[in-house]
Structure formats: C-alpha cells, structure tokens
PDB file of C-alpha atoms in Angstrom:
ATOM      1  CA  MET A   2     114.786  44.517  81.484  1.00  0.00           C
ATOM      2  CA  SER A   3     111.640  43.708  83.563  1.00  0.00           C
ATOM      3  CA  GLU A   4     109.407  40.927  81.209  1.00  0.00           C
ATOM      4  CA  GLY A   5     106.191  41.016  80.359  1.00  0.00           C
ATOM      5  CA  GLY A   6     104.302  44.352  80.191  1.00  0.00           C
ATOM      6  CA  ASP A   7     106.150  46.688  81.968  1.00  0.00           C
ATOM      7  CA  GLY A   8     108.045  49.662  79.875  1.00  0.00           C
ATOM      8  CA  ALA A   9     111.180  49.099  77.563  1.00  0.00           C
ATOM      9  CA  ARG A  10     112.988  51.663  75.239  1.00  0.00           C
ATOM     10  CA  LEU A  11     115.942  49.783  72.876  1.00  0.00           C
ATOM     11  CA  SER A  12     118.362  50.922  70.768  1.00  0.00           C
ATOM     12  CA  ALA A  13     119.124  48.886  67.848  1.00  0.00           C
ATOM     13  CA  LEU A  14     122.023  49.953  65.393  1.00  0.00           C
ATOM     14  CA  VAL A  15     121.579  47.565  62.014  1.00  0.00           C
ATOM     15  CA  ARG A  16     124.504  46.820  60.413  1.00  0.00           C
ATOM     16  CA  GLY A  17     124.117  44.938  56.996  1.00  0.00           C
ATOM     17  CA  GLU A  18     123.074  45.451  53.704  1.00  0.00           C
ATOM     18  CA  VAL A  19     120.269  47.797  54.939  1.00  0.00           C
ATOM     19  CA  GLN A  20     120.319  50.958  53.287  1.00  0.00           C
ATOM     20  CA  GLY A  21     118.097  52.065  50.272  1.00  0.00           C
ATOM     21  CA  VAL A  22     116.291  48.493  50.441  1.00  0.00           C
ATOM     22  CA  GLY A  23     112.969  48.903  52.060  1.00  0.00           C
ATOM     23  CA  PHE A  24     114.099  48.441  55.570  1.00  0.00           C
ATOM     24  CA  ARG A  25     113.104  51.411  57.243  1.00  0.00           C
ATOM     25  CA  TRP A  26     109.891  51.273  56.087  1.00  0.00           C
ATOM     26  CA  TRP A  27     110.037  47.640  57.262  1.00  0.00           C
ATOM     27  CA  VAL A  28     110.326  48.583  60.508  1.00  0.00           C
ATOM     28  CA  ARG A  29     107.997  51.005  61.263  1.00  0.00           C
ATOM     29  CA  GLU A  30     104.922  48.325  59.999  1.00  0.00           C
ATOM     30  CA  GLN A  31     106.540  45.676  62.881  1.00  0.00           C
ATOM     31  CA  ALA A  32     106.286  48.812  65.139  1.00  0.00           C
ATOM     32  CA  ALA A  33     103.334  49.427  64.367  1.00  0.00           C
ATOM     33  CA  GLU A  34     101.570  46.075  64.118  1.00  0.00           C
ATOM     34  CA  LEU A  35     103.455  45.110  68.202  1.00  0.00           C
ATOM     35  CA  GLY A  36     102.453  49.316  69.774  1.00  0.00           C
ATOM     36  CA  LEU A  37     105.746  50.909  69.587  1.00  0.00           C
ATOM     37  CA  SER A  38     106.255  53.842  69.144  1.00  0.00           C
ATOM     38  CA  GLY A  39     110.124  55.003  67.978  1.00  0.00           C
ATOM     39  CA  SER A  40     112.037  56.421  64.871  1.00  0.00           C
ATOM     40  CA  ALA A  41     114.413  54.218  62.203  1.00  0.00           C
ATOM     41  CA  ALA A  42     117.545  56.102  60.329  1.00  0.00           C
ATOM     42  CA  ASN A  43     119.756  55.685  57.979  1.00  0.00           C
ATOM     43  CA  ARG A  44     122.813  56.436  59.467  1.00  0.00           C
ATOM     44  CA  ALA A  45     126.642  57.452  57.090  1.00  0.00           C
ATOM     45  CA  ASP A  46     128.403  54.132  58.253  1.00  0.00           C
ATOM     46  CA  GLY A  47     125.649  52.930  56.080  1.00  0.00           C
ATOM     47  CA  ARG A  48     123.701  51.332  59.440  1.00  0.00           C
ATOM     48  CA  VAL A  49     119.898  52.044  60.030  1.00  0.00           C
ATOM     49  CA  GLU A  50     119.213  53.708  63.842  1.00  0.00           C
ATOM     50  CA  VAL A  51     115.924  51.660  65.274  1.00  0.00           C
ATOM     51  CA  VAL A  52     114.321  53.194  68.957  1.00  0.00           C
ATOM     52  CA  VAL A  53     110.433  51.636  70.537  1.00  0.00           C
ATOM     53  CA  GLU A  54     110.101  52.258  73.471  1.00  0.00           C
ATOM     54  CA  GLY A  55     107.400  49.951  74.015  1.00  0.00           C
ATOM     55  CA  THR A  56     106.215  46.435  76.155  1.00  0.00           C
ATOM     56  CA  GLN A  57     109.035  45.127  76.563  1.00  0.00           C
ATOM     57  CA  SER A  58     107.836  41.617  75.150  1.00  0.00           C
ATOM     58  CA  ALA A  59     106.903  43.824  71.626  1.00  0.00           C
ATOM     59  CA  CYS A  60     110.296  45.766  71.756  1.00  0.00           C
ATOM     60  CA  ASP A  61     112.003  41.706  72.537  1.00  0.00           C
ATOM     61  CA  THR A  62     109.930  40.370  69.727  1.00  0.00           C
ATOM     62  CA  LEU A  63     110.937  44.204  67.397  1.00  0.00           C
ATOM     63  CA  LEU A  64     114.491  42.846  68.404  1.00  0.00           C
ATOM     64  CA  ASP A  65     114.155  39.125  67.220  1.00  0.00           C
ATOM     65  CA  ARG A  66     112.207  40.307  64.144  1.00  0.00           C
ATOM     66  CA  LEU A  67     115.609  42.198  63.475  1.00  0.00           C
ATOM     67  CA  HIS A  68     117.945  39.391  63.694  1.00  0.00           C
ATOM     68  CA  GLY A  69     115.208  37.067  62.011  1.00  0.00           C
ATOM     69  CA  SER A  70     114.844  36.448  58.172  1.00  0.00           C
ATOM     70  CA  GLN A  71     111.937  38.319  57.178  1.00  0.00           C
ATOM     71  CA  SER A  72     113.572  42.051  56.759  1.00  0.00           C
ATOM     72  CA  PRO A  73     113.954  43.116  54.030  1.00  0.00           C
ATOM     73  CA  GLY A  74     118.149  43.196  52.703  1.00  0.00           C
ATOM     74  CA  ARG A  75     119.732  41.178  54.929  1.00  0.00           C
ATOM     75  CA  VAL A  76     121.101  41.667  58.648  1.00  0.00           C
ATOM     76  CA  ILE A  77     124.545  40.840  59.750  1.00  0.00           C
ATOM     77  CA  ASP A  78     124.924  42.509  62.836  1.00  0.00           C
ATOM     78  CA  VAL A  79     122.425  43.923  65.884  1.00  0.00           C
ATOM     79  CA  GLU A  80     124.102  45.995  68.779  1.00  0.00           C
ATOM     80  CA  GLN A  81     121.623  46.711  71.003  1.00  0.00           C
ATOM     81  CA  THR A  82     121.244  49.185  74.418  1.00  0.00           C
ATOM     82  CA  TRP A  83     118.321  49.157  77.176  1.00  0.00           C
ATOM     83  CA  SER A  84     117.181  52.103  79.475  1.00  0.00           C
ATOM     84  CA  GLU A  85     114.291  53.118  80.639  1.00  0.00           C
ATOM     85  CA  PRO A  86     111.201  54.488  78.422  1.00  0.00           C
ATOM     86  CA  CYS A  87     111.213  58.455  78.624  1.00  0.00           C
ATOM     87  CA  GLY A  88     108.286  59.048  76.226  1.00  0.00           C
ATOM     88  CA  GLU A  89     109.146  61.551  74.599  1.00  0.00           C
ATOM     89  CA  ARG A  90     108.159  59.505  71.224  1.00  0.00           C
ATOM     90  CA  GLN A  91     104.226  58.873  70.026  1.00  0.00           C
ATOM     91  CA  GLY A  92     104.007  57.284  66.510  1.00  0.00           C
ATOM     92  CA  PHE A  93     106.852  56.636  64.954  1.00  0.00           C
ATOM     93  CA  ARG A  94     108.863  58.526  62.305  1.00  0.00           C
ATOM     94  CA  THR A  95     111.446  57.618  59.410  1.00  0.00           C
ATOM     95  CA  CYS A  96     114.603  59.452  57.992  1.00  0.00           C
TER      96      CYS A  96
END
C-alpha cells in the first residue's frame, strides 16, 4: 500500500479474549480518533472482524493499536489484509 495520505482499506481478524470485554467499542473510539470509517463485528469463532477505510497512516496506526497492550481483553493475533478503499462505509458500526 502507499504511504501517507493515500486511501487504504484494512481488514483485520483479531483473535484472543476480545468478545464481551468492550473491544468493539474501543475499536470504534480509536477509529473515530483516527478519522477512519468502517465496522467491528463479533464472529461465531470468537474473533472480532475489523474493517476500516481511511488514510494509509491512520490504518497503520490502528493496526499498531490492535497489536498493542492498551485494548480491552487480550489480543493474541491479528490477521491483516490490505486492499484499495471502496468508499462503501460512512461512519462506524459495531455488530
């Protein structure tokens, strides 16, 4: 992906103790602070799926925060996929 202000789309599957601990709401707050739109949703397998769009640098910062120790619960692993933004999401939703 490109650097700086160019657009990016990050899809991340977060594994660990991330359901029932306020993790999705924390992601929502981080995304708002970084100017990202997208969603965070619980998956049946216990992971949380995070999909965000915004600048490459903002997406990189969120990815760093997902790996960090400041999130609620306990993150074991984050699988990431990058793609071009499609602009389909406005705001942020949690499911």
